[in-house]
Amino acid sequence: MIRLVIFNFQGRHTAKVKLVGKSTLRLTVYPAIKDIGFAPGAHYFLYIPDRWCFWESHPFTAASWRPAGPNLTQAPEKVIVALRKTTPNSPQTSSDEEDIKKIRSNEKRKSYRRDTIIITTSTQRKPQRAKLTFLINARRGMTRSLLERITPGSSIEVPCLLEGPYGIARPVPSFPTVVIIAGGVGVSTALPYLMQHLSTRVEVTKRFVLIWSVREGSMAEKILKGVKGLGFRQDVVVKVYITRSEEKDSWRLPIGVKVRYRRPRIEESIIKEAKGRVPGTPMAVIACGGAAVVDCARKGTVEALEDAAGKNGTGEIVYWEEGYGW
């Protein structure tokens, strides 16, 4: 309880909850403090204090973080150029005379003068609020209660308390080859590393592969909506495996995302990436999802070590696991 007070003494946070899948929630927290301490792989304990079981909390990995932006007090100036019919006796300023000289070169505009009007709008723009986003698979207790309060296409706002961050950021950028295997909301762990790679200049990592298994195409569309620039990066491969949608369904996924309508062959994919890398270079494998996903990733990594590295032990493969479930 003391730690909870320390993390929230500057004020209570608010959160917006929206449905992005049949039982998947996107919870966006607008923190009351400027720096929440976000890093890829960080997880937080969330409390929703507007129900009788206010003490109930669950750990969730943050999928993204956006810092607060500046306050734009007014919109940019708008310049309007107007043509007004003139007469020989019309009053003219020196600027008007200069404008007329320019216009006279065009025969069709001899009898018109040009007025330049600058309008400064006074519309006030709110500052960009900081936000922390979580993807939650509703099961029981607190998460089930949130799911039952939401209807498709709508959202609700609830107060919340945060405890964290916990965990450590893996040194993903220091590996030439990175493979992340995600299942369902396990993509929460993968997205921060992907966005980090897309937003920085490529130095060490020459190949970044994300393999995501998700049941619904609509969920993949909503979650990947904010990922930009994939179509222009030869070093990034994102494969989405939609397991419960027909191939005729059409989803607007970002350019560069490869879609398959089946379950991924996780072991084969890891072995293929291990064989295809530059011989002797290290490779990182991260698995995040349910038990079946991490079991396959673990097995594939072991087989890749045996097959690609051999008895000499060359070509190090590092494996990190983020299991989802309680």
Short mmCIF file of C-alpha atoms in Angstrom, two decimals:
data_model
loop_
_atom_site.label_atom_id
_atom_site.label_comp_id
_atom_site.label_asym_id
_atom_site.label_seq_id
_atom_site.Cartn_x
_atom_site.Cartn_y
_atom_site.Cartn_z
CA MET A 1 0.00 0.00 0.00
CA ILE A 2 2.88 2.38 0.77
CA ARG A 3 4.39 1.78 -2.68
CA LEU A 4 1.01 2.49 -4.28
CA VAL A 5 0.80 5.83 -2.49
CA ILE A 6 4.35 6.74 -3.58
CA PHE A 7 3.60 6.02 -7.24
CA ASN A 8 0.32 7.98 -7.22
CA PHE A 9 0.86 10.81 -4.73
CA GLN A 10 0.78 13.47 -7.49
CA GLY A 11 -2.77 12.66 -8.44
CA ARG A 12 -5.12 10.00 -9.69
CA HIS A 13 -4.73 8.85 -13.27
CA THR A 14 -7.61 8.41 -15.71
CA ALA A 15 -7.99 5.63 -18.27
CA LYS A 16 -10.05 5.07 -21.39
CA VAL A 17 -11.09 1.50 -22.13
CA LYS A 18 -12.09 0.34 -25.61
CA LEU A 19 -12.87 -3.00 -27.19
CA VAL A 20 -10.42 -4.07 -29.95
CA GLY A 21 -11.39 -7.75 -30.15
CA LYS A 22 -14.14 -10.05 -28.91
CA SER A 23 -12.51 -10.25 -25.48
CA THR A 24 -9.50 -7.94 -25.88
CA LEU A 25 -9.40 -4.48 -24.34
CA ARG A 26 -7.18 -1.53 -25.10
CA LEU A 27 -6.69 0.44 -21.91
CA THR A 28 -5.12 3.88 -22.41
CA VAL A 29 -3.90 5.52 -19.22
CA TYR A 30 -3.43 9.29 -19.09
CA PRO A 31 -0.99 9.67 -16.18
CA ALA A 32 -1.02 12.62 -13.83
CA ILE A 33 2.80 12.80 -13.85
CA LYS A 34 5.10 13.81 -16.71
CA ASP A 35 7.54 10.89 -16.61
CA ILE A 36 6.09 7.48 -15.91
CA GLY A 37 9.41 5.68 -16.44
CA PHE A 38 8.55 3.75 -19.58
CA ALA A 39 11.01 1.44 -21.35
CA PRO A 40 10.45 -1.53 -23.73
CA GLY A 41 9.50 -4.57 -21.69
CA ALA A 42 8.23 -2.57 -18.70
CA HIS A 43 5.17 -3.82 -16.86
CA TYR A 44 2.89 -2.13 -14.34
CA PHE A 45 0.31 -3.15 -11.78
CA LEU A 46 -3.07 -1.57 -12.55
CA TYR A 47 -5.78 -0.81 -10.00
CA ILE A 48 -9.32 0.28 -10.90
CA PRO A 49 -10.63 1.90 -7.67
CA ASP A 50 -14.23 2.56 -8.78
CA ARG A 51 -15.47 -0.89 -7.77
CA TRP A 52 -15.84 -2.59 -4.41
CA CYS A 53 -12.78 -4.79 -5.05
CA PHE A 54 -10.52 -1.75 -5.43
CA TRP A 55 -7.53 -3.65 -4.01
CA GLU A 56 -7.50 -6.10 -6.93
CA SER A 57 -4.69 -5.56 -9.46
CA HIS A 58 -2.93 -7.35 -12.29
CA PRO A 59 0.46 -6.88 -13.97
CA PHE A 60 0.33 -5.74 -17.59
CA THR A 61 3.12 -5.08 -20.06
CA ALA A 62 2.88 -1.63 -21.63
CA ALA A 63 2.44 -1.73 -25.42
CA SER A 64 3.37 1.91 -26.04
CA TRP A 65 4.16 5.24 -24.43
CA ARG A 66 3.60 8.77 -25.75
CA PRO A 67 5.06 11.74 -23.85
CA ALA A 68 3.21 15.01 -23.39
CA GLY A 69 3.51 17.53 -26.22
CA PRO A 70 3.65 21.35 -26.37
CA ASN A 71 0.63 23.62 -26.04
CA LEU A 72 -0.15 25.19 -29.41
CA THR A 73 -1.98 28.41 -28.47
CA GLN A 74 -3.11 29.33 -31.97
CA ALA A 75 -3.46 27.85 -35.41
CA PRO A 76 -1.11 28.89 -38.23
CA GLU A 77 -1.88 32.11 -40.07
CA LYS A 78 -4.10 31.79 -43.12
CA VAL A 79 -3.34 33.95 -46.16
CA ILE A 80 -6.25 34.76 -48.45
CA VAL A 81 -5.68 36.48 -51.80
CA ALA A 82 -8.77 38.30 -53.05
CA LEU A 83 -9.39 40.07 -56.38
CA ARG A 84 -11.55 43.19 -56.28
CA LYS A 85 -12.79 45.18 -59.26
CA THR A 86 -11.30 48.66 -59.44
CA THR A 87 -12.19 52.00 -60.99
CA PRO A 88 -9.93 54.89 -61.99
CA ASN A 89 -10.90 56.75 -58.79
CA SER A 90 -10.41 53.82 -56.41
CA PRO A 91 -8.07 54.61 -53.49
CA GLN A 92 -4.82 52.68 -53.73
CA THR A 93 -1.86 52.24 -51.46
CA SER A 94 1.71 51.86 -52.60
CA SER A 95 1.41 48.10 -52.13
CA ASP A 96 -1.75 48.15 -54.22
CA GLU A 97 0.10 49.88 -57.06
CA GLU A 98 2.83 47.25 -57.00
CA ASP A 99 0.23 44.52 -57.08
CA ILE A 100 -1.50 46.15 -60.06
CA LYS A 101 1.75 46.29 -62.02
CA LYS A 102 2.12 42.54 -61.57
CA ILE A 103 -1.47 41.88 -62.53
CA ARG A 104 -1.39 44.05 -65.68
CA SER A 105 0.82 41.50 -67.38
CA ASN A 106 -2.28 39.35 -67.54
CA GLU A 107 -4.82 40.90 -69.93
CA LYS A 108 -7.73 39.14 -68.31
CA ARG A 109 -7.04 40.83 -64.97
CA LYS A 110 -6.50 44.44 -66.09
CA SER A 111 -9.51 45.76 -64.23
CA TYR A 112 -8.84 43.96 -60.96
CA ARG A 113 -6.66 44.64 -57.94
CA ARG A 114 -5.42 42.05 -55.50
CA ASP A 115 -5.90 42.28 -51.75
CA THR A 116 -3.89 40.11 -49.40
CA ILE A 117 -5.71 39.42 -46.16
CA ILE A 118 -3.95 37.68 -43.29
CA ILE A 119 -6.24 36.02 -40.77
CA THR A 120 -4.91 34.68 -37.49
CA THR A 121 -7.27 32.17 -35.94
CA SER A 122 -7.74 32.19 -32.20
CA THR A 123 -8.66 28.54 -31.82
CA GLN A 124 -7.10 27.14 -28.67
CA ARG A 125 -5.50 23.72 -28.98
CA LYS A 126 -5.16 21.48 -25.99
CA PRO A 127 -1.69 20.16 -25.19
CA GLN A 128 -0.93 16.61 -26.23
CA ARG A 129 -1.53 14.45 -23.20
CA ALA A 130 0.92 11.77 -22.17
CA LYS A 131 -0.51 8.29 -22.47
CA LEU A 132 0.43 4.72 -21.64
CA THR A 133 -1.31 1.94 -23.57
CA PHE A 134 -2.05 -1.63 -22.47
CA LEU A 135 -3.62 -4.57 -24.29
CA ILE A 136 -5.65 -6.79 -21.99
CA ASN A 137 -7.24 -10.17 -22.60
CA ALA A 138 -10.32 -10.17 -20.37
CA ARG A 139 -10.65 -13.32 -18.30
CA ARG A 140 -12.15 -12.95 -14.85
CA GLY A 141 -12.22 -10.55 -11.94
CA MET A 142 -11.23 -7.00 -12.77
CA THR A 143 -10.70 -7.58 -16.49
CA ARG A 144 -14.02 -9.39 -16.89
CA SER A 145 -15.78 -6.55 -15.07
CA LEU A 146 -14.33 -4.03 -17.54
CA LEU A 147 -15.37 -6.16 -20.52
CA GLU A 148 -18.96 -6.40 -19.31
CA ARG A 149 -19.22 -2.60 -19.07
CA ILE A 150 -18.25 -1.94 -22.70
CA THR A 151 -20.27 -2.30 -25.88
CA PRO A 152 -18.65 -2.60 -29.35
CA GLY A 153 -17.75 0.77 -30.85
CA SER A 154 -17.92 2.63 -27.56
CA SER A 155 -15.50 3.39 -24.75
CA ILE A 156 -15.64 4.19 -21.05
CA GLU A 157 -13.46 6.29 -18.77
CA VAL A 158 -12.43 4.98 -15.38
CA PRO A 159 -10.06 6.18 -12.65
CA CYS A 160 -6.98 4.05 -12.16
CA LEU A 161 -3.84 3.72 -10.08
CA LEU A 162 -0.44 2.62 -11.36
CA GLU A 163 2.38 0.81 -9.64
CA GLY A 164 5.61 0.49 -11.57
CA PRO A 165 7.42 0.25 -13.84
CA TYR A 166 8.97 -3.13 -13.18
CA GLY A 167 11.12 -5.37 -15.33
CA ILE A 168 14.12 -4.60 -17.50
CA ALA A 169 14.58 -3.69 -21.15
CA ARG A 170 16.38 -6.42 -23.03
CA PRO A 171 19.46 -5.31 -25.03
CA VAL A 172 17.67 -6.07 -28.31
CA PRO A 173 19.46 -3.34 -30.37
CA SER A 174 22.82 -5.02 -29.74
CA PHE A 175 21.96 -8.14 -31.78
CA PRO A 176 22.40 -8.36 -35.58
CA THR A 177 19.35 -10.65 -35.86
CA VAL A 178 16.23 -10.31 -33.69
CA VAL A 179 13.23 -12.65 -33.81
CA ILE A 180 10.15 -11.96 -31.68
CA ILE A 181 7.37 -14.52 -31.41
CA ALA A 182 4.08 -13.12 -30.07
CA GLY A 183 0.69 -14.67 -29.41
CA GLY A 184 -2.46 -12.60 -28.88
CA VAL A 185 -1.91 -9.70 -26.47
CA GLY A 186 1.68 -10.89 -26.13
CA VAL A 187 2.35 -8.42 -28.93
CA SER A 188 2.45 -5.82 -26.14
CA THR A 189 6.03 -6.90 -25.46
CA ALA A 190 6.98 -6.87 -29.14
CA LEU A 191 5.57 -3.49 -30.21
CA PRO A 192 7.88 -1.26 -28.10
CA TYR A 193 10.95 -3.05 -29.46
CA LEU A 194 9.60 -2.76 -33.01
CA MET A 195 8.85 0.96 -32.64
CA GLN A 196 12.26 1.50 -31.07
CA HIS A 197 13.92 -0.14 -34.07
CA LEU A 198 11.82 1.82 -36.60
CA SER A 199 12.51 5.16 -34.92
CA THR A 200 16.31 4.81 -34.74
CA ARG A 201 19.03 4.63 -37.34
CA VAL A 202 19.99 1.03 -38.10
CA GLU A 203 23.39 0.25 -36.64
CA VAL A 204 23.82 -3.26 -35.25
CA THR A 205 20.46 -4.92 -35.97
CA LYS A 206 20.32 -5.81 -39.66
CA ARG A 207 17.26 -8.06 -39.52
CA PHE A 208 14.23 -7.61 -37.24
CA VAL A 209 11.49 -10.26 -37.51
CA LEU A 210 8.11 -10.19 -35.73
CA ILE A 211 5.85 -13.24 -35.99
CA TRP A 212 2.43 -12.59 -34.45
CA SER A 213 -0.36 -15.12 -34.08
CA VAL A 214 -3.77 -13.48 -33.52
CA ARG A 215 -7.28 -14.83 -33.73
CA GLU A 216 -9.10 -11.86 -35.28
CA GLY A 217 -8.07 -9.76 -38.25
CA SER A 218 -9.98 -6.77 -36.88
CA MET A 219 -7.84 -6.84 -33.75
CA ALA A 220 -4.64 -6.89 -35.81
CA GLU A 221 -5.92 -3.94 -37.85
CA LYS A 222 -6.65 -1.79 -34.80
CA ILE A 223 -3.42 -2.59 -32.96
CA LEU A 224 -1.07 -2.15 -35.93
CA LYS A 225 -2.80 1.01 -37.14
CA GLY A 226 -0.17 3.27 -35.60
CA VAL A 227 2.85 1.41 -37.01
CA LYS A 228 4.29 3.48 -39.87
CA GLY A 229 7.17 3.01 -42.28
CA LEU A 230 7.23 -0.77 -42.56
CA GLY A 231 6.97 -0.68 -46.34
CA PHE A 232 10.21 1.29 -46.61
CA ARG A 233 12.37 -0.91 -44.37
CA GLN A 234 14.16 -3.86 -45.93
CA ASP A 235 15.54 -4.89 -42.54
CA VAL A 236 12.10 -5.38 -40.92
CA VAL A 237 9.76 -8.32 -41.51
CA VAL A 238 6.33 -8.44 -39.84
CA LYS A 239 4.24 -11.57 -40.34
CA VAL A 240 0.69 -11.72 -38.97
CA TYR A 241 -1.00 -15.11 -38.73
CA ILE A 242 -4.77 -14.76 -38.42
CA THR A 243 -6.12 -18.03 -37.08
CA ARG A 244 -9.90 -17.48 -36.91
CA SER A 245 -10.75 -15.40 -39.95
CA GLU A 246 -11.52 -16.49 -43.48
CA GLU A 247 -9.15 -15.56 -46.26
CA LYS A 248 -11.88 -13.54 -48.01
CA ASP A 249 -11.90 -11.06 -45.14
CA SER A 250 -10.17 -7.79 -45.96
CA TRP A 251 -8.15 -6.02 -43.27
CA ARG A 252 -6.39 -2.69 -43.67
CA LEU A 253 -3.01 -3.55 -42.26
CA PRO A 254 0.04 -1.29 -42.72
CA ILE A 255 1.97 -1.58 -45.97
CA GLY A 256 4.72 -4.15 -45.58
CA VAL A 257 2.84 -6.52 -43.23
CA LYS A 258 2.63 -10.09 -44.54
CA VAL A 259 -0.64 -11.88 -43.69
CA ARG A 260 -1.23 -15.60 -43.46
CA TYR A 261 -4.47 -17.40 -42.57
CA ARG A 262 -3.14 -20.29 -40.51
CA ARG A 263 -1.11 -20.99 -37.40
CA PRO A 264 2.59 -20.09 -37.59
CA ARG A 265 5.22 -22.80 -37.70
CA ILE A 266 7.24 -21.28 -34.90
CA GLU A 267 10.01 -23.87 -34.66
CA GLU A 268 10.63 -23.83 -38.43
CA SER A 269 10.70 -20.03 -38.52
CA ILE A 270 13.32 -19.76 -35.78
CA ILE A 271 15.53 -22.42 -37.38
CA LYS A 272 15.22 -20.70 -40.77
CA GLU A 273 16.29 -17.33 -39.34
CA ALA A 274 19.20 -18.97 -37.51
CA LYS A 275 20.43 -20.59 -40.73
CA GLY A 276 19.97 -17.45 -42.79
CA ARG A 277 21.98 -15.08 -40.59
CA VAL A 278 25.61 -14.23 -41.14
CA PRO A 279 27.56 -17.23 -39.77
CA GLY A 280 28.93 -16.72 -36.30
CA THR A 281 26.83 -13.62 -35.47
CA PRO A 282 24.60 -13.62 -32.36
CA MET A 283 20.84 -13.78 -32.55
CA ALA A 284 18.12 -12.88 -30.03
CA VAL A 285 14.80 -14.68 -29.70
CA ILE A 286 11.99 -13.25 -27.57
CA ALA A 287 8.77 -15.16 -26.93
CA CYS A 288 5.69 -13.51 -25.44
CA GLY A 289 2.30 -15.12 -25.21
CA GLY A 290 0.50 -18.13 -23.83
CA ALA A 291 2.02 -21.45 -22.84
CA ALA A 292 1.71 -23.00 -26.31
CA VAL A 293 3.52 -20.06 -27.95
CA VAL A 294 6.46 -19.94 -25.55
CA ASP A 295 6.80 -23.74 -25.53
CA CYS A 296 7.16 -23.79 -29.32
CA ALA A 297 9.57 -20.85 -29.26
CA ARG A 298 11.72 -22.51 -26.61
CA LYS A 299 11.81 -25.77 -28.54
CA GLY A 300 12.65 -24.00 -31.79
CA THR A 301 15.51 -22.09 -30.17
CA VAL A 302 17.05 -25.29 -28.78
CA GLU A 303 16.78 -26.99 -32.18
CA ALA A 304 18.29 -23.91 -33.86
CA LEU A 305 21.25 -24.04 -31.49
CA GLU A 306 21.83 -27.70 -32.21
CA ASP A 307 21.39 -27.31 -35.95
CA ALA A 308 23.02 -23.93 -36.68
CA ALA A 309 25.68 -23.69 -33.99
CA GLY A 310 26.76 -27.32 -33.90
CA LYS A 311 29.28 -28.83 -31.53
CA ASN A 312 31.68 -25.89 -31.85
CA GLY A 313 29.20 -23.59 -30.13
CA THR A 314 29.53 -20.79 -32.69
CA GLY A 315 26.68 -18.43 -33.42
CA GLU A 316 25.26 -17.58 -29.99
CA ILE A 317 21.47 -17.53 -29.66
CA VAL A 318 20.01 -15.74 -26.64
CA TYR A 319 16.46 -16.59 -25.58
CA TRP A 320 14.15 -14.43 -23.43
CA GLU A 321 10.65 -15.41 -22.43
CA GLU A 322 7.63 -13.38 -21.31
CA GLY A 323 4.89 -15.77 -20.29
CA TYR A 324 1.27 -14.57 -20.14
CA GLY A 325 -1.15 -16.20 -17.76
CA TRP A 326 -2.16 -16.44 -14.12
#
